Short mmCIF file of C-alpha atoms in Angstrom, two decimals:
data_model
loop_
_atom_site.label_atom_id
_atom_site.label_comp_id
_atom_site.label_asym_id
_atom_site.label_seq_id
_atom_site.Cartn_x
_atom_site.Cartn_y
_atom_site.Cartn_z
CA MET A 1 158.05 138.89 -30.55
CA ASP A 2 157.71 141.88 -28.41
CA LEU A 3 154.60 141.63 -26.31
CA ARG A 4 154.51 145.55 -26.15
CA LYS A 5 153.78 145.54 -29.88
CA LEU A 6 150.43 143.71 -29.35
CA THR A 7 147.24 145.96 -29.04
CA PRO A 8 145.53 146.01 -25.67
CA GLN A 9 142.89 143.45 -26.83
CA GLN A 10 145.62 141.14 -28.00
CA GLN A 11 147.53 141.53 -24.64
CA GLU A 12 144.18 140.55 -22.86
CA LEU A 13 143.94 137.48 -25.05
CA VAL A 14 147.44 136.38 -23.96
CA SER A 15 147.04 137.04 -20.29
CA SER A 16 143.70 135.43 -19.99
CA ASN A 17 144.64 132.26 -21.88
CA MET A 18 148.15 131.73 -20.51
CA GLY A 19 146.80 128.56 -18.79
CA LEU A 20 146.48 126.96 -22.18
CA VAL A 21 150.23 126.27 -22.36
CA GLY A 22 150.22 124.48 -18.98
CA VAL A 23 147.23 122.50 -19.84
CA HIS A 24 148.84 121.38 -23.16
CA LEU A 25 152.06 120.42 -21.34
CA LYS A 26 150.16 118.31 -18.75
CA ARG A 27 148.26 116.58 -21.37
CA PHE A 28 150.94 115.78 -24.07
CA VAL A 29 154.40 116.02 -22.33
CA ARG A 30 155.60 113.62 -19.65
CA SER A 31 156.82 115.17 -16.42
CA PRO A 32 160.59 114.76 -16.06
CA VAL A 33 161.59 112.08 -13.72
CA HIS A 34 165.09 113.42 -12.62
CA PRO A 35 165.08 117.04 -11.14
CA THR A 36 167.94 118.14 -13.50
CA ARG A 37 165.66 117.71 -16.37
CA LYS A 38 162.99 120.23 -15.19
CA CYS A 39 164.64 123.02 -17.18
CA GLU A 40 163.53 121.15 -20.35
CA ARG A 41 159.91 121.58 -19.16
CA GLU A 42 160.49 125.26 -18.51
CA ASP A 43 161.97 125.72 -21.93
CA LEU A 44 158.91 123.98 -23.39
CA PHE A 45 156.65 126.24 -21.41
CA GLN A 46 158.55 129.32 -22.73
CA GLU A 47 157.95 127.92 -26.43
CA GLY A 48 154.48 127.55 -25.66
CA CYS A 49 154.19 131.06 -24.34
CA LEU A 50 155.85 132.53 -27.51
CA ALA A 51 153.48 130.47 -29.65
CA LEU A 52 150.55 132.07 -27.67
CA VAL A 53 151.74 135.49 -28.42
CA ARG A 54 152.13 134.98 -31.99
CA ALA A 55 148.54 133.37 -32.16
CA ALA A 56 147.24 136.41 -30.43
CA ALA A 57 149.02 138.61 -33.16
CA GLU A 58 147.59 136.65 -35.99
CA TYR A 59 144.16 135.84 -34.58
CA ASP A 60 141.07 137.03 -36.59
CA PRO A 61 137.80 136.12 -35.06
CA ALA A 62 135.91 135.93 -38.47
CA ARG A 63 138.26 133.53 -39.90
CA HIS A 64 139.58 131.42 -37.04
CA GLY A 65 136.65 130.88 -34.76
CA ALA A 66 137.27 130.30 -31.06
CA PHE A 67 140.73 131.66 -29.94
CA GLN A 68 141.45 128.82 -27.66
CA GLY A 69 141.35 126.14 -30.51
CA PHE A 70 143.27 128.38 -32.68
CA ALA A 71 145.98 129.02 -30.10
CA LEU A 72 146.24 125.38 -28.94
CA ASN A 73 147.10 124.32 -32.45
CA ARG A 74 150.03 126.72 -32.58
CA ILE A 75 151.15 125.86 -29.06
CA HIS A 76 151.27 122.25 -30.06
CA SER A 77 153.25 122.85 -33.13
CA ALA A 78 155.81 125.08 -31.36
CA VAL A 79 156.25 122.52 -28.41
CA SER A 80 156.45 119.53 -30.88
CA GLN A 81 159.10 121.43 -32.91
CA ALA A 82 161.19 122.09 -29.81
CA ILE A 83 160.98 118.51 -28.73
CA TYR A 84 161.93 117.42 -32.32
CA GLU A 85 165.02 119.76 -32.22
CA LYS A 86 166.04 118.14 -28.94
CA PHE A 87 166.74 121.56 -27.12
CA SER A 88 169.90 122.19 -29.19
CA LEU A 89 171.81 125.24 -28.14
CA VAL A 90 172.32 126.05 -31.82
CA ARG A 91 169.33 125.34 -33.72
CA VAL A 92 168.91 124.82 -37.48
CA PRO A 93 165.84 126.52 -38.46
CA TYR A 94 162.96 124.08 -38.87
CA GLN A 95 162.03 124.84 -42.44
CA VAL A 96 165.71 124.59 -43.44
CA ALA A 97 166.09 121.11 -41.67
CA LYS A 98 162.88 120.12 -43.31
CA GLY A 99 164.17 120.89 -46.72
CA HIS A 100 167.12 118.65 -46.28
CA ARG A 101 165.15 115.58 -45.27
CA PRO A 102 165.50 112.66 -47.73
CA ASP A 103 162.95 112.93 -50.46
CA PRO A 104 161.74 109.39 -51.52
CA ARG A 105 160.16 111.01 -54.69
CA ARG A 106 163.55 112.43 -55.70
CA ARG A 107 165.29 109.11 -55.21
CA ARG A 108 162.57 107.35 -57.48
CA ARG A 109 162.87 110.10 -60.03
CA GLU A 110 166.71 109.81 -60.12
CA ALA A 111 166.40 106.07 -60.48
CA GLY A 112 164.05 106.55 -63.47
CA ALA A 113 160.91 105.39 -61.57
CA ASP A 114 157.61 107.25 -61.45
CA PRO A 115 158.18 109.87 -58.77
CA ARG A 116 154.55 109.66 -57.77
CA GLY A 117 154.96 106.01 -56.66
CA PRO A 118 151.83 103.82 -55.90
CA LEU A 119 149.61 106.68 -54.51
CA PRO A 120 146.20 105.75 -53.58
CA GLU A 121 144.50 108.56 -55.59
CA ALA A 122 146.97 108.32 -58.49
CA ASP A 123 144.16 107.32 -60.86
CA ALA A 124 141.93 110.23 -59.98
CA GLY A 125 143.42 112.16 -62.89
CA PRO A 126 141.80 115.56 -63.82
CA ALA A 127 139.02 115.05 -61.35
CA HIS A 128 141.42 115.57 -58.37
CA SER A 129 142.66 118.99 -59.46
CA LEU A 130 139.19 119.86 -60.47
CA ILE A 131 137.68 119.26 -57.00
CA GLU A 132 140.60 120.95 -55.27
CA ASP A 133 140.81 124.17 -57.43
CA PHE A 134 138.02 124.86 -59.81
CA ASP A 135 135.15 122.94 -58.35
CA LEU A 136 135.23 124.20 -54.75
CA SER A 137 135.16 127.76 -55.78
CA ARG A 138 131.99 127.04 -57.96
CA LEU A 139 130.27 125.28 -55.23
CA ALA A 140 130.86 127.98 -52.74
CA SER A 141 129.72 130.68 -55.13
CA PRO A 142 126.46 132.30 -54.19
CA ARG A 143 123.76 131.64 -56.75
CA ALA A 144 122.65 135.23 -56.58
CA ALA A 145 125.76 136.17 -58.47
CA ARG A 146 124.58 134.39 -61.53
CA SER A 147 123.60 136.38 -64.69
CA ASP A 148 120.15 136.12 -66.22
CA ALA A 149 121.26 133.82 -68.92
CA PRO A 150 122.77 130.51 -67.55
CA THR A 151 126.37 130.29 -68.40
CA LEU A 152 128.82 127.25 -68.75
CA GLY A 153 129.96 127.92 -65.26
CA ASP A 154 126.45 127.87 -63.91
CA ARG A 155 125.77 124.52 -65.54
CA MET A 156 128.99 123.08 -64.10
CA HIS A 157 128.00 124.54 -60.67
CA ASP A 158 124.72 122.58 -60.78
CA LEU A 159 126.52 119.36 -61.70
CA LEU A 160 129.02 119.79 -59.01
CA ALA A 161 126.37 120.49 -56.40
CA GLU A 162 124.48 117.35 -57.50
CA ALA A 163 127.74 115.27 -57.15
CA ALA A 164 128.26 116.71 -53.54
CA GLN A 165 124.65 115.97 -52.57
CA ALA A 166 124.88 112.45 -53.93
CA ALA A 167 128.15 111.87 -51.98
CA ALA A 168 126.48 113.08 -48.64
CA VAL A 169 123.59 110.82 -49.27
CA GLU A 170 125.85 107.78 -49.95
CA LEU A 171 127.77 108.30 -46.79
CA THR A 172 124.66 108.82 -44.59
CA ARG A 173 122.84 105.66 -45.57
CA PRO A 174 121.67 103.58 -42.50
CA SER A 175 124.22 100.85 -43.00
CA ARG A 176 127.11 103.25 -43.14
CA GLY A 177 128.40 103.50 -39.52
CA ARG A 178 127.44 105.37 -36.45
CA ASP A 179 124.31 107.23 -35.49
CA ASP A 180 125.87 110.67 -35.88
CA ARG A 181 127.30 109.97 -39.41
CA ALA A 182 124.79 112.49 -40.96
CA GLN A 183 125.76 115.17 -38.58
CA MET A 184 129.52 114.48 -39.29
CA VAL A 185 129.04 114.53 -43.04
CA ALA A 186 127.20 117.67 -42.91
CA ALA A 187 129.70 119.45 -40.78
CA VAL A 188 132.65 118.38 -42.98
CA MET A 189 130.85 119.24 -46.18
CA ASP A 190 129.87 122.68 -44.97
CA ARG A 191 133.04 123.79 -43.12
CA ARG A 192 135.80 122.12 -45.22
CA VAL A 193 134.84 120.36 -48.32
CA LEU A 194 132.62 123.33 -49.75
CA VAL A 195 134.98 125.97 -48.60
CA PRO A 196 137.30 127.18 -51.55
CA GLU A 197 139.97 129.00 -49.63
CA HIS A 198 142.06 126.71 -47.45
CA SER A 199 142.95 129.24 -44.88
CA GLU A 200 139.21 129.65 -44.22
CA ARG A 201 138.48 126.03 -43.71
CA GLN A 202 137.85 124.95 -40.09
CA SER A 203 140.77 123.18 -38.73
CA LEU A 204 140.59 119.42 -38.31
CA ARG A 205 141.39 119.57 -34.58
CA GLN A 206 138.59 122.10 -33.88
CA LEU A 207 136.06 120.19 -35.92
CA ALA A 208 136.93 116.96 -34.25
CA ARG A 209 136.66 118.70 -30.84
CA GLU A 210 133.29 120.01 -31.65
CA MET A 211 132.07 116.56 -32.98
CA ARG A 212 133.67 114.88 -29.87
CA CYS A 213 135.46 112.44 -32.12
CA SER A 214 139.04 111.77 -33.20
CA VAL A 215 140.79 113.71 -35.85
CA SER A 216 141.36 110.64 -37.91
CA ARG A 217 137.57 110.13 -38.18
CA VAL A 218 137.02 113.65 -39.47
CA VAL A 219 139.81 113.01 -42.00
CA ALA A 220 138.35 109.73 -43.01
CA CYS A 221 134.99 111.39 -43.65
CA GLU A 222 136.54 114.21 -45.69
CA GLN A 223 138.55 111.85 -47.87
CA SER A 224 135.36 109.70 -48.40
CA LEU A 225 133.39 112.68 -49.61
CA LEU A 226 136.28 114.01 -51.94
CA ARG A 227 136.52 110.44 -53.37
CA LEU A 228 132.80 110.11 -54.11
CA ILE A 229 132.65 113.53 -55.62
CA ARG A 230 135.64 112.84 -57.88
CA ARG A 231 134.29 109.55 -58.86
CA SER A 232 130.85 111.07 -59.68
CA LEU A 233 132.47 113.85 -61.78
CA ALA A 234 134.70 111.35 -63.59
CA GLU A 235 131.67 109.24 -64.69
CA ASP A 236 129.49 112.23 -65.67
CA ALA A 237 129.92 112.64 -69.37
CA VAL A 238 128.12 115.99 -69.58
CA PHE A 239 130.43 117.38 -66.91
CA GLN A 240 133.55 116.05 -68.85
CA ALA A 241 132.32 117.79 -71.92
CA LEU A 242 131.68 120.94 -70.24
CA ASN A 243 135.12 120.79 -68.56
CA ALA A 244 136.84 120.24 -71.75
CA LEU A 245 134.92 123.11 -73.34
CA ALA A 246 135.94 125.38 -70.53
CA ALA A 247 139.38 124.34 -70.65
CA GLY A 248 139.45 125.09 -74.47
CA ARG A 249 138.15 128.67 -73.73
CA ALA A 250 140.87 129.43 -71.13
#
C-alpha cells in the first residue's frame, strides 16, 4: 500500500504509532542468536509496518475503539503469517494455502460419517442459529422502535431479554468464581453477546486487555453466556411456539 494515498490524519496515525511494531516484536518474537539471521527480524519489522499502514487506512474510531488495540491485532496477524510462511522468496498467498489444508470434515463426509463429528454444541439445534442470527438483532433493537400494538417480534424480544438476564444472574452468583465475575459478565454481554453485527463487536484481545485478564477467560465467559441463553430458549415452550409461528410466516 502506498503511504502517499493515506490522508494526513492517517499518515499521522502511522508515524505516531510506529513503535507498536517494535514493541510487538520484542514481546512475541525471539531475538535471533546468529547475526546472519538478523535479516529475518528486519523482514518481520517490515511486515508489521505494512500492517500498521493497512490498519490506519481501515481504521474507523466509531467502530474500532482505540487505534493501538486495532493496529496491534493486525500487526500480530501479519507477523504470524510471515513466520508461518517461513520467509519464502516465492510465497503462496495465505488464503490459497489455507484452502488446500486437509479438511477433517471432508474426510469424514467422504467416509460416510457425520461431517460435523462429535461437536460439543451439536445438540444445540435451532437455538444455536437463533441466538447467532435472529435473537441478537432483536436483543439489540431499541424498544423505542416498537409499534403501539405489541407484535410477535416484540414478544420474542422480551423472552430473549429475560433469557439473557437469567444467564447473567446465573454466572454472577457468589459461588461462581472470582470477585470481578459480575464486571466481566456485564462487559461481555454488552460489548459482544448483545451486538448483532460481528464487525461491531469489541475484539476479544481488546476486551481482555481492558479487563486485565487472559483472552481465554473472555472466550469462556462468552461461551457460557451463549450456552445458558440457548438452553433457556430451548426449554421455553412459549418462545419455541412463537419461533415456529414466525418461521411459518417467513
